[in-house]
PDB file of C-alpha atoms in Angstrom:
ATOM      1  CA  UNK A 115      52.646 -22.480 -45.809  1.00 79.00           C
ATOM      2  CA  UNK A 116      53.646 -24.736 -43.360  1.00 91.00           C
ATOM      3  CA  UNK A 117      53.210 -23.475 -39.849  1.00 94.00           C
ATOM      4  CA  UNK A 118      56.922 -24.525 -38.460  1.00 94.00           C
ATOM      5  CA  UNK A 119      58.321 -22.654 -41.274  1.00 92.00           C
ATOM      6  CA  UNK A 120      56.790 -19.058 -39.488  1.00 95.00           C
ATOM      7  CA  UNK A 121      58.844 -17.789 -37.745  1.00 94.00           C
ATOM      8  CA  UNK A 122      56.195 -15.441 -35.835  1.00 96.00           C
ATOM      9  CA  UNK A 123      54.390 -18.666 -34.068  1.00 97.00           C
ATOM     10  CA  UNK A 124      55.627 -19.992 -30.888  1.00 97.00           C
ATOM     11  CA  UNK A 125      58.538 -22.911 -30.355  1.00 97.00           C
ATOM     12  CA  UNK A 126      56.192 -25.489 -29.298  1.00 97.00           C
ATOM     13  CA  UNK A 127      53.481 -25.006 -31.695  1.00 97.00           C
ATOM     14  CA  UNK A 128      56.152 -25.104 -34.646  1.00 96.00           C
ATOM     15  CA  UNK A 129      57.675 -28.121 -33.306  1.00 96.00           C
ATOM     16  CA  UNK A 130      54.592 -30.125 -32.674  1.00 97.00           C
ATOM     17  CA  UNK A 131      53.572 -28.663 -36.103  1.00 97.00           C
ATOM     18  CA  UNK A 132      57.324 -29.925 -37.599  1.00 96.00           C
ATOM     19  CA  UNK A 133      56.212 -33.560 -35.760  1.00 96.00           C
ATOM     20  CA  UNK A 134      53.330 -34.090 -37.297  1.00 96.00           C
ATOM     21  CA  UNK A 135      54.833 -33.931 -40.950  1.00 94.00           C
ATOM     22  CA  UNK A 136      57.787 -36.294 -39.972  1.00 96.00           C
ATOM     23  CA  UNK A 137      58.120 -39.963 -40.858  1.00 97.00           C
ATOM     24  CA  UNK A 138      59.354 -42.402 -38.271  1.00 97.00           C
ATOM     25  CA  UNK A 139      62.407 -42.762 -40.532  1.00 96.00           C
ATOM     26  CA  UNK A 140      62.677 -39.127 -40.823  1.00 96.00           C
ATOM     27  CA  UNK A 141      62.432 -38.829 -36.680  1.00 97.00           C
ATOM     28  CA  UNK A 142      64.756 -41.647 -36.228  1.00 97.00           C
ATOM     29  CA  UNK A 143      67.372 -39.919 -38.410  1.00 96.00           C
ATOM     30  CA  UNK A 144      66.709 -36.724 -36.569  1.00 96.00           C
ATOM     31  CA  UNK A 145      68.323 -38.118 -33.129  1.00 96.00           C
ATOM     32  CA  UNK A 146      71.029 -39.747 -35.320  1.00 95.00           C
ATOM     33  CA  UNK A 147      74.759 -38.083 -35.063  1.00 94.00           C
ATOM     34  CA  UNK A 148      77.044 -39.651 -37.197  1.00 94.00           C
ATOM     35  CA  UNK A 149      80.668 -38.885 -37.425  1.00 93.00           C
ATOM     36  CA  UNK A 150      81.135 -37.257 -40.906  1.00 92.00           C
ATOM     37  CA  UNK A 151      83.884 -39.844 -41.882  1.00 91.00           C
ATOM     38  CA  UNK A 152      81.211 -42.495 -41.512  1.00 91.00           C
ATOM     39  CA  UNK A 153      78.983 -40.879 -44.492  1.00 90.00           C
ATOM     40  CA  UNK A 154      80.001 -41.988 -47.786  1.00 86.00           C
ATOM     41  CA  UNK A 155      78.982 -38.875 -49.696  1.00 87.00           C
ATOM     42  CA  UNK A 156      77.081 -35.537 -48.713  1.00 89.00           C
ATOM     43  CA  UNK A 157      73.575 -37.270 -50.270  1.00 90.00           C
ATOM     44  CA  UNK A 158      73.686 -39.472 -46.895  1.00 93.00           C
ATOM     45  CA  UNK A 159      72.386 -36.646 -45.245  1.00 94.00           C
ATOM     46  CA  UNK A 160      69.497 -36.264 -46.635  1.00 90.00           C
ATOM     47  CA  UNK A 161      68.858 -39.975 -47.805  1.00 91.00           C
ATOM     48  CA  UNK A 162      68.760 -40.973 -43.902  1.00 93.00           C
ATOM     49  CA  UNK A 163      67.498 -37.761 -42.644  1.00 94.00           C
ATOM     50  CA  UNK A 164      70.575 -37.144 -40.372  1.00 95.00           C
ATOM     51  CA  UNK A 165      69.840 -34.852 -37.469  1.00 96.00           C
ATOM     52  CA  UNK A 166      73.943 -34.381 -36.554  1.00 96.00           C
ATOM     53  CA  UNK A 167      77.222 -34.686 -37.698  1.00 95.00           C
ATOM     54  CA  UNK A 168      80.348 -34.852 -35.741  1.00 94.00           C
ATOM     55  CA  UNK A 169      84.375 -34.356 -36.538  1.00 92.00           C
ATOM     56  CA  UNK A 170      86.038 -36.779 -34.689  1.00 86.00           C
ATOM     57  CA  UNK A 171      89.732 -36.893 -33.884  1.00 78.00           C
ATOM     58  CA  UNK A 172      91.145 -36.149 -37.228  1.00 79.00           C
ATOM     59  CA  UNK A 173      88.158 -35.906 -38.985  1.00 88.00           C
ATOM     60  CA  UNK A 174      88.740 -32.225 -40.365  1.00 89.00           C
ATOM     61  CA  UNK A 175      88.135 -30.487 -43.830  1.00 91.00           C
ATOM     62  CA  UNK A 176      90.711 -30.597 -46.798  1.00 89.00           C
ATOM     63  CA  UNK A 177      91.666 -27.276 -46.413  1.00 93.00           C
ATOM     64  CA  UNK A 178      92.199 -27.149 -42.635  1.00 92.00           C
ATOM     65  CA  UNK A 179      91.774 -23.377 -42.030  1.00 95.00           C
ATOM     66  CA  UNK A 180      88.827 -21.695 -40.696  1.00 95.00           C
ATOM     67  CA  UNK A 181      87.744 -20.449 -44.359  1.00 97.00           C
ATOM     68  CA  UNK A 182      87.963 -24.491 -44.944  1.00 96.00           C
ATOM     69  CA  UNK A 183      85.687 -25.566 -42.057  1.00 95.00           C
ATOM     70  CA  UNK A 184      82.894 -22.835 -43.122  1.00 96.00           C
ATOM     71  CA  UNK A 185      83.114 -24.098 -46.685  1.00 96.00           C
ATOM     72  CA  UNK A 186      82.681 -27.861 -45.318  1.00 94.00           C
ATOM     73  CA  UNK A 187      79.847 -27.241 -43.181  1.00 95.00           C
ATOM     74  CA  UNK A 188      78.259 -25.128 -45.157  1.00 96.00           C
ATOM     75  CA  UNK A 189      78.051 -27.721 -47.805  1.00 94.00           C
ATOM     76  CA  UNK A 190      76.754 -30.804 -45.230  1.00 94.00           C
ATOM     77  CA  UNK A 191      74.221 -27.755 -44.138  1.00 95.00           C
ATOM     78  CA  UNK A 192      73.030 -27.059 -47.901  1.00 95.00           C
ATOM     79  CA  UNK A 193      72.861 -30.962 -48.460  1.00 93.00           C
ATOM     80  CA  UNK A 194      70.477 -30.968 -45.250  1.00 94.00           C
ATOM     81  CA  UNK A 195      68.428 -28.160 -46.663  1.00 92.00           C
ATOM     82  CA  UNK A 196      67.853 -30.080 -50.025  1.00 90.00           C
ATOM     83  CA  UNK A 197      66.296 -32.872 -47.584  1.00 90.00           C
ATOM     84  CA  UNK A 198      61.828 -32.755 -48.023  1.00 90.00           C
ATOM     85  CA  UNK A 199      61.882 -30.641 -44.510  1.00 92.00           C
ATOM     86  CA  UNK A 200      64.747 -28.730 -44.795  1.00 91.00           C
ATOM     87  CA  UNK A 201      66.115 -29.159 -41.165  1.00 94.00           C
ATOM     88  CA  UNK A 202      69.292 -27.962 -40.492  1.00 94.00           C
ATOM     89  CA  UNK A 203      72.338 -30.232 -39.085  1.00 95.00           C
ATOM     90  CA  UNK A 204      73.729 -29.567 -35.772  1.00 96.00           C
ATOM     91  CA  UNK A 205      77.462 -30.001 -36.443  1.00 95.00           C
ATOM     92  CA  UNK A 206      79.999 -31.088 -33.627  1.00 93.00           C
ATOM     93  CA  UNK A 207      83.544 -31.211 -33.429  1.00 90.00           C
ATOM     94  CA  UNK A 208      85.587 -33.497 -30.696  1.00 86.00           C
ATOM     95  CA  UNK A 209      88.479 -32.191 -29.877  1.00 77.00           C
ATOM     96  CA  UNK A 210      91.450 -33.672 -28.015  1.00 73.00           C
ATOM     97  CA  UNK A 211      91.989 -31.858 -24.732  1.00 71.00           C
ATOM     98  CA  UNK A 212      93.621 -32.797 -21.495  1.00 65.00           C
TER      99      UNK A 212
END
């Protein structure tokens, strides 16, 4: 019944509502971008209220295929949805290029 979950409401109202529910720790966690190999296991996502994960150089899934990447990120997203507010992760990849 929280307003922030109602997709028919204006974004500004949803954001204000969500922020009103968040603790300081959750706000800090949502502003945090962590390299995926620096978490000890997936439960760290909910424990620390992480807002974003990054695959840095060499931080790939066990099966380095499109399906492997999808599986890995889906598992991280499932963990994020288990958090109190269910906020999805932003996921990024740092690719070497020149």
